[in-house]
Amino acid sequence: MKQKEDFMREAIRLSVEKMEEGCGGPFGCVIVCNGEIVAHGYNNVLGSNDPTAHAEVEAIRKACTSMGTHQLADCELYTSCEPCPMCLGAIYWARPKKVYYANSREDAERIGFDDRFIYQELDKPKSERQIPMEQLLGDEAKEAFEKWVAR
Ligand SMILES: [Zn+2]
């Protein structure tokens, strides 16, 4: 029976291998369900020109596709680094039962992957963020919400 350290070592192995192949930053992830790896993910931002192709998001997409579900309730996620805000959001949407991480956010910051500014942006008024947000046509967009509630 594989131990949690075995799963994390696989995430770490991926983080090294795929970084050395030029796929992107040094980040790997595996998702485990009932003691078996159901999906691998690695940072493929450079390989796919996709800024959302982080290890955790890639692994969540693959796990959900292979298991035919949009929720990973019985799964555990092993990531070689503490998730960034985007991946943390994706993890909450996918709802695995536990997350294990190896490198910390502070470790990532020391090598140039700094998520701190995104956390700081969340605390600012929408109009004062680096990328300003402005509400537009809120009333018209409510049609879809009303139809959803009516279903
Ligand atoms: Zn991320």
Coordinates of N, CA and C and ligand atoms in Angstrom, one line a residue:
M1 N 0.8 -1.2 0.0 CA 0.0 0.0 0.0 C 0.9 1.2 0.0
K2 N 0.6 2.1 -0.9 CA 1.4 3.3 -1.0 C 1.0 4.3 0.1
Q3 N 2.1 5.0 0.6 CA 1.9 6.0 1.7 C 1.8 7.4 1.1
K4 N 1.4 8.3 1.9 CA 1.2 9.7 1.4 C 2.6 10.3 0.9
E5 N 3.7 9.8 1.6 CA 5.0 10.3 1.1 C 5.3 9.8 -0.3
D6 N 4.8 8.6 -0.7 CA 5.0 8.1 -2.1 C 4.3 9.0 -3.1
F7 N 3.1 9.4 -2.7 CA 2.3 10.3 -3.6 C 3.0 11.7 -3.8
M8 N 3.5 12.2 -2.6 CA 4.1 13.5 -2.7 C 5.4 13.4 -3.5
R9 N 6.2 12.3 -3.3 CA 7.4 12.1 -4.1 C 7.1 12.1 -5.6
E10 N 6.0 11.6 -6.0 CA 5.6 11.6 -7.4 C 5.3 13.0 -7.9
A11 N 4.6 13.8 -7.0 CA 4.4 15.2 -7.4 C 5.7 16.0 -7.5
I12 N 6.6 15.7 -6.6 CA 7.9 16.4 -6.6 C 8.7 15.9 -7.9
R13 N 8.7 14.6 -8.2 CA 9.4 14.1 -9.3 C 8.9 14.8 -10.6
L14 N 7.6 14.9 -10.7 CA 7.0 15.6 -11.9 C 7.4 17.1 -11.9
S15 N 7.5 17.7 -10.8 CA 7.9 19.1 -10.7 C 9.3 19.3 -11.3
V16 N 10.2 18.4 -11.1 CA 11.6 18.5 -11.6 C 11.6 18.1 -13.1
E17 N 11.0 17.0 -13.4 CA 11.0 16.4 -14.8 C 10.5 17.4 -15.8
K18 N 9.3 17.9 -15.5 CA 8.6 18.8 -16.5 C 9.2 20.2 -16.5
M19 N 9.8 20.6 -15.4 CA 10.5 21.9 -15.5 C 11.7 21.7 -16.4
E20 N 12.4 20.6 -16.2 CA 13.6 20.4 -17.0 C 13.3 20.2 -18.5
E21 N 12.1 19.8 -18.8 CA 11.7 19.6 -20.2 C 11.2 21.0 -20.8
G22 N 11.2 22.0 -19.9 CA 10.8 23.3 -20.4 C 9.3 23.6 -20.4
C23 N 8.5 22.8 -19.7 CA 7.1 23.0 -19.7 C 6.6 24.2 -19.0
G24 N 7.4 24.5 -17.9 CA 7.0 25.7 -17.1 C 7.7 25.7 -15.8
G25 N 7.2 26.3 -14.8 CA 7.8 26.4 -13.5 C 7.9 25.0 -12.8
P26 N 8.6 24.9 -11.7 CA 8.9 23.7 -11.0 C 7.8 23.3 -10.1
F27 N 6.6 22.8 -10.7 CA 5.5 22.5 -9.9 C 4.8 21.2 -10.4
G28 N 4.5 20.3 -9.5 CA 3.9 19.0 -9.9 C 2.7 18.7 -8.9
C29 N 1.8 17.9 -9.4 CA 0.6 17.6 -8.5 C 0.1 16.2 -8.9
V30 N -0.3 15.5 -7.9 CA -1.1 14.2 -8.2 C -2.4 14.2 -7.4
I31 N -3.4 13.6 -7.9 CA -4.7 13.5 -7.2 C -4.9 12.0 -7.0
V32 N -5.2 11.7 -5.7 CA -5.3 10.3 -5.3 C -6.7 10.0 -4.8
C33 N -7.2 8.9 -5.3 CA -8.6 8.4 -4.9 C -8.5 6.9 -4.5
N34 N -8.9 6.6 -3.3 CA -8.9 5.2 -2.8 C -7.5 4.6 -2.9
G35 N -6.5 5.4 -2.6 CA -5.1 4.8 -2.6 C -4.5 4.7 -3.9
E36 N -5.1 5.2 -5.0 CA -4.5 5.2 -6.3 C -4.4 6.6 -6.9
I37 N -3.4 6.8 -7.7 CA -3.3 8.1 -8.4 C -4.2 8.1 -9.6
V38 N -5.1 9.1 -9.6 CA -6.1 9.1 -10.7 C -5.8 10.2 -11.7
A39 N -4.8 11.1 -11.4 CA -4.4 12.2 -12.3 C -3.1 12.8 -11.9
H40 N -2.3 13.1 -12.9 CA -1.1 13.8 -12.7 C -1.2 15.2 -13.3
G41 N -0.6 16.2 -12.7 CA -0.5 17.5 -13.3 C 0.8 18.2 -13.1
Y42 N 1.2 19.0 -14.0 CA 2.4 19.8 -13.9 C 2.2 21.2 -14.5
N43 N 3.1 22.1 -14.1 CA 3.0 23.4 -14.6 C 3.4 23.4 -16.1
N44 N 2.4 23.7 -17.0 CA 2.6 23.6 -18.4 C 2.3 25.0 -19.1
V45 N 2.6 26.1 -18.3 CA 2.3 27.4 -18.7 C 3.1 27.8 -20.0
L46 N 4.4 27.4 -20.0 CA 5.2 27.7 -21.2 C 4.9 26.7 -22.3
G47 N 4.7 25.5 -22.0 CA 4.5 24.5 -23.0 C 3.2 24.7 -23.8
S48 N 2.2 25.3 -23.1 CA 0.9 25.4 -23.8 C 0.5 26.8 -24.0
N49 N 1.4 27.8 -23.6 CA 1.0 29.2 -23.6 C -0.3 29.5 -22.9
D50 N -0.5 28.8 -21.8 CA -1.7 28.9 -21.0 C -1.4 29.4 -19.6
P51 N -1.7 30.6 -19.2 CA -1.3 31.1 -17.9 C -2.1 30.4 -16.8
T52 N -3.1 29.6 -17.1 CA -3.9 28.9 -16.1 C -3.4 27.4 -16.0
A53 N -2.4 27.1 -16.8 CA -2.0 25.6 -16.8 C -1.1 25.3 -15.6
H54 N -1.5 25.6 -14.4 CA -0.8 25.3 -13.2 C -1.0 23.8 -12.9
A55 N -0.1 23.2 -12.1 CA -0.1 21.8 -11.8 C -1.4 21.3 -11.2
E56 N -1.9 22.1 -10.3 CA -3.2 21.7 -9.6 C -4.4 21.8 -10.5
V57 N -4.5 22.8 -11.3 CA -5.6 23.0 -12.2 C -5.6 21.9 -13.3
E58 N -4.4 21.6 -13.8 CA -4.2 20.5 -14.8 C -4.7 19.1 -14.2
A59 N -4.2 18.9 -13.0 CA -4.6 17.6 -12.3 C -6.1 17.5 -12.0
I60 N -6.6 18.6 -11.6 CA -8.1 18.6 -11.3 C -8.9 18.3 -12.6
R61 N -8.5 19.0 -13.7 CA -9.2 18.8 -14.9 C -9.1 17.3 -15.4
K62 N -7.9 16.8 -15.3 CA -7.7 15.4 -15.7 C -8.5 14.4 -14.8
A63 N -8.4 14.7 -13.5 CA -9.1 13.8 -12.6 C -10.6 13.8 -12.8
C64 N -11.2 15.0 -13.0 CA -12.6 15.1 -13.2 C -13.0 14.4 -14.5
T65 N -12.2 14.6 -15.6 CA -12.5 14.0 -16.9 C -12.5 12.5 -16.7
S66 N -11.4 12.0 -16.1 CA -11.3 10.5 -16.1 C -12.3 9.9 -15.2
M67 N -12.8 10.6 -14.1 CA -13.7 10.1 -13.2 C -15.2 10.4 -13.6
G68 N -15.3 11.3 -14.6 CA -16.7 11.7 -15.0 C -17.5 12.4 -13.9
T69 N -16.8 13.3 -13.2 CA -17.5 14.1 -12.2 C -16.9 15.5 -12.1
H70 N -17.6 16.4 -11.5 CA -17.0 17.8 -11.3 C -16.6 18.0 -9.9
Q71 N -16.7 17.0 -9.1 CA -16.3 17.1 -7.7 C -15.5 15.9 -7.3
L72 N -14.5 16.2 -6.5 CA -13.5 15.1 -6.1 C -13.5 14.8 -4.7
A73 N -14.8 14.6 -4.2 CA -15.0 14.5 -2.8 C -14.2 13.4 -2.1
D74 N -13.9 12.3 -2.7 CA -13.2 11.2 -2.1 C -11.7 11.2 -2.3
C75 N -11.2 12.3 -2.9 CA -9.8 12.4 -3.3 C -9.0 13.3 -2.4
E76 N -7.7 13.0 -2.5 CA -6.7 13.9 -1.8 C -5.8 14.4 -2.9
L77 N -5.4 15.7 -2.7 CA -4.5 16.4 -3.7 C -3.1 16.6 -3.1
Y78 N -2.1 16.1 -3.8 CA -0.7 16.3 -3.4 C -0.1 17.2 -4.3
T79 N 0.4 18.4 -3.8 CA 1.1 19.3 -4.7 C 2.4 19.7 -4.2
S80 N 3.4 19.8 -5.1 CA 4.8 20.0 -4.7 C 5.0 21.4 -4.1
C81 N 4.0 22.3 -4.2 CA 4.1 23.6 -3.6 C 2.7 24.1 -3.1
E82 N 2.7 24.8 -2.1 CA 1.4 25.4 -1.5 C 0.7 26.1 -2.7
P83 N -0.6 25.9 -2.9 CA -1.3 26.4 -4.0 C -1.3 28.0 -4.1
C84 N -1.3 28.5 -5.3 CA -1.5 29.9 -5.5 C -3.0 30.2 -5.4
P85 N -3.4 31.5 -5.3 CA -4.8 31.8 -5.2 C -5.7 31.2 -6.2
M86 N -5.3 31.2 -7.5 CA -6.1 30.6 -8.5 C -6.3 29.1 -8.2
C87 N -5.3 28.4 -7.9 CA -5.4 26.9 -7.7 C -6.2 26.7 -6.4
L88 N -6.0 27.5 -5.4 CA -6.7 27.3 -4.2 C -8.2 27.5 -4.5
G89 N -8.6 28.4 -5.3 CA -10.0 28.6 -5.7 C -10.5 27.3 -6.4
A90 N -9.6 26.8 -7.4 CA -10.0 25.6 -8.1 C -10.2 24.4 -7.2
I91 N -9.3 24.4 -6.2 CA -9.4 23.2 -5.2 C -10.7 23.3 -4.4
Y92 N -11.1 24.5 -4.0 CA -12.3 24.6 -3.3 C -13.5 24.3 -4.2
W93 N -13.5 24.6 -5.5 CA -14.6 24.3 -6.3 C -14.6 22.7 -6.5
A94 N -13.4 22.1 -6.6 CA -13.4 20.7 -6.8 C -13.7 19.8 -5.5
R95 N -13.4 20.5 -4.4 CA -13.8 19.9 -3.1 C -13.1 18.5 -2.8
P96 N -11.8 18.4 -3.0 CA -11.1 17.2 -2.4 C -11.2 17.2 -0.9
K97 N -10.9 16.1 -0.3 CA -11.1 16.1 1.2 C -9.9 16.6 1.9
K98 N -8.7 16.6 1.2 CA -7.5 17.1 1.9 C -6.5 17.5 0.9
V99 N -5.6 18.4 1.3 CA -4.5 18.9 0.4 C -3.2 18.7 1.2
Y100 N -2.2 18.1 0.5 CA -0.9 18.0 1.1 C 0.0 18.9 0.2
Y101 N 0.9 19.7 0.8 CA 1.8 20.4 0.0 C 3.2 20.2 0.5
A102 N 4.2 20.5 -0.3 CA 5.6 20.3 0.1 C 6.3 21.7 0.3
N103 N 6.7 22.3 -0.8 CA 7.2 23.7 -0.7 C 6.1 24.6 -0.2
S104 N 6.5 25.6 0.6 CA 5.6 26.6 1.0 C 5.5 27.8 0.1
R105 N 4.5 28.6 0.3 CA 4.4 29.9 -0.4 C 5.6 30.7 -0.3
E106 N 6.2 30.7 0.9 CA 7.4 31.5 1.2 C 8.6 30.9 0.4
D107 N 8.6 29.6 0.3 CA 9.7 29.0 -0.5 C 9.6 29.4 -2.0
A108 N 8.3 29.5 -2.5 CA 8.1 29.9 -3.9 C 8.5 31.3 -4.1
E109 N 8.1 32.2 -3.1 CA 8.4 33.6 -3.2 C 9.9 33.8 -3.3
R110 N 10.7 33.0 -2.6 CA 12.2 33.2 -2.6 C 12.8 32.9 -4.0
I111 N 12.1 32.1 -4.8 CA 12.7 31.8 -6.1 C 11.9 32.6 -7.2
G112 N 11.1 33.6 -6.8 CA 10.5 34.5 -7.8 C 9.1 34.2 -8.2
F113 N 8.4 33.3 -7.5 CA 7.0 33.0 -7.8 C 6.2 33.6 -6.6
D114 N 5.9 34.9 -6.7 CA 5.3 35.6 -5.6 C 3.8 35.8 -5.8
D115 N 3.0 35.1 -5.0 CA 1.5 35.2 -5.1 C 1.0 36.3 -4.1
R116 N 1.9 36.9 -3.3 CA 1.4 37.8 -2.3 C 0.6 38.9 -2.8
F117 N 1.0 39.4 -4.0 CA 0.3 40.6 -4.5 C -1.2 40.2 -4.9
I118 N -1.4 39.0 -5.3 CA -2.8 38.6 -5.6 C -3.7 38.6 -4.3
Y119 N -3.1 38.1 -3.2 CA -3.8 38.1 -2.0 C -4.1 39.5 -1.5
Q120 N -3.1 40.4 -1.8 CA -3.3 41.8 -1.4 C -4.4 42.5 -2.3
E121 N -4.4 42.1 -3.5 CA -5.5 42.7 -4.4 C -6.9 42.3 -3.9
L122 N -7.0 41.2 -3.3 CA -8.4 40.8 -2.9 C -8.9 41.7 -1.8
D123 N -8.0 42.3 -1.0 CA -8.4 43.2 0.1 C -8.7 44.6 -0.4
K124 N -8.3 44.9 -1.6 CA -8.5 46.3 -2.1 C -9.9 46.5 -2.7
P125 N -10.4 47.8 -2.7 CA -11.6 48.0 -3.4 C -11.4 47.7 -4.9
K126 N -12.5 47.2 -5.5 CA -12.4 46.7 -6.9 C -11.8 47.8 -7.8
S127 N -12.1 49.1 -7.6 CA -11.7 50.1 -8.5 C -10.2 50.5 -8.3
E128 N -9.6 50.0 -7.2 CA -8.2 50.3 -6.9 C -7.2 49.2 -7.2
R129 N -7.7 48.1 -7.8 CA -6.9 47.0 -8.1 C -6.0 47.3 -9.3
Q130 N -4.9 46.6 -9.5 CA -4.0 46.7 -10.6 C -4.8 46.5 -11.9
I131 N -5.7 45.6 -11.9 CA -6.6 45.4 -13.0 C -8.0 45.9 -12.5
P132 N -8.4 47.1 -12.9 CA -9.7 47.6 -12.3 C -10.9 46.7 -12.8
M133 N -11.9 46.6 -11.9 CA -13.1 46.0 -12.2 C -14.3 46.9 -12.1
E134 N -15.2 46.9 -13.1 CA -16.3 47.8 -13.1 C -17.5 47.0 -13.5
Q135 N -18.6 47.2 -12.8 CA -19.8 46.5 -13.1 C -20.5 47.1 -14.3
L136 N -21.1 46.2 -15.2 CA -21.7 46.7 -16.4 C -22.9 45.8 -16.8
L137 N -24.0 46.3 -17.0 CA -25.2 45.5 -17.5 C -25.6 44.5 -16.5
G138 N -25.5 44.8 -15.2 CA -25.9 43.8 -14.2 C -27.3 43.4 -14.2
D139 N -28.2 44.4 -14.5 CA -29.6 44.1 -14.6 C -29.9 43.1 -15.8
E140 N -29.3 43.3 -16.9 CA -29.6 42.4 -18.1 C -29.0 41.0 -17.8
A141 N -27.9 40.9 -17.1 CA -27.3 39.6 -16.9 C -28.2 38.8 -15.9
K142 N -29.1 39.4 -15.2 CA -29.9 38.7 -14.2 C -30.8 37.7 -14.8
E143 N -31.1 37.9 -16.1 CA -32.1 37.0 -16.8 C -31.6 35.5 -16.6
A144 N -30.3 35.3 -16.9 CA -29.8 33.9 -16.7 C -30.0 33.4 -15.3
F145 N -29.7 34.3 -14.3 CA -29.8 33.9 -12.9 C -31.3 33.5 -12.6
E146 N -32.2 34.4 -13.1 CA -33.6 34.1 -12.8 C -34.1 32.8 -13.5
K147 N -33.6 32.5 -14.7 CA -33.9 31.3 -15.3 C -33.4 30.1 -14.6
W148 N -32.2 30.3 -14.0 CA -31.5 29.2 -13.2 C -32.4 28.9 -12.0
V149 N -32.8 29.9 -11.3 CA -33.5 29.8 -10.1 C -34.9 29.1 -10.4
A150 N -35.4 29.4 -11.5 CA -36.8 28.9 -11.9 C -36.7 27.4 -12.3
R151 N -35.6 26.9 -12.6 CA -35.5 25.5 -13.0 C -35.7 24.5 -11.9
Ligands
ZN1 ZN -1.6 27.9 -9.2

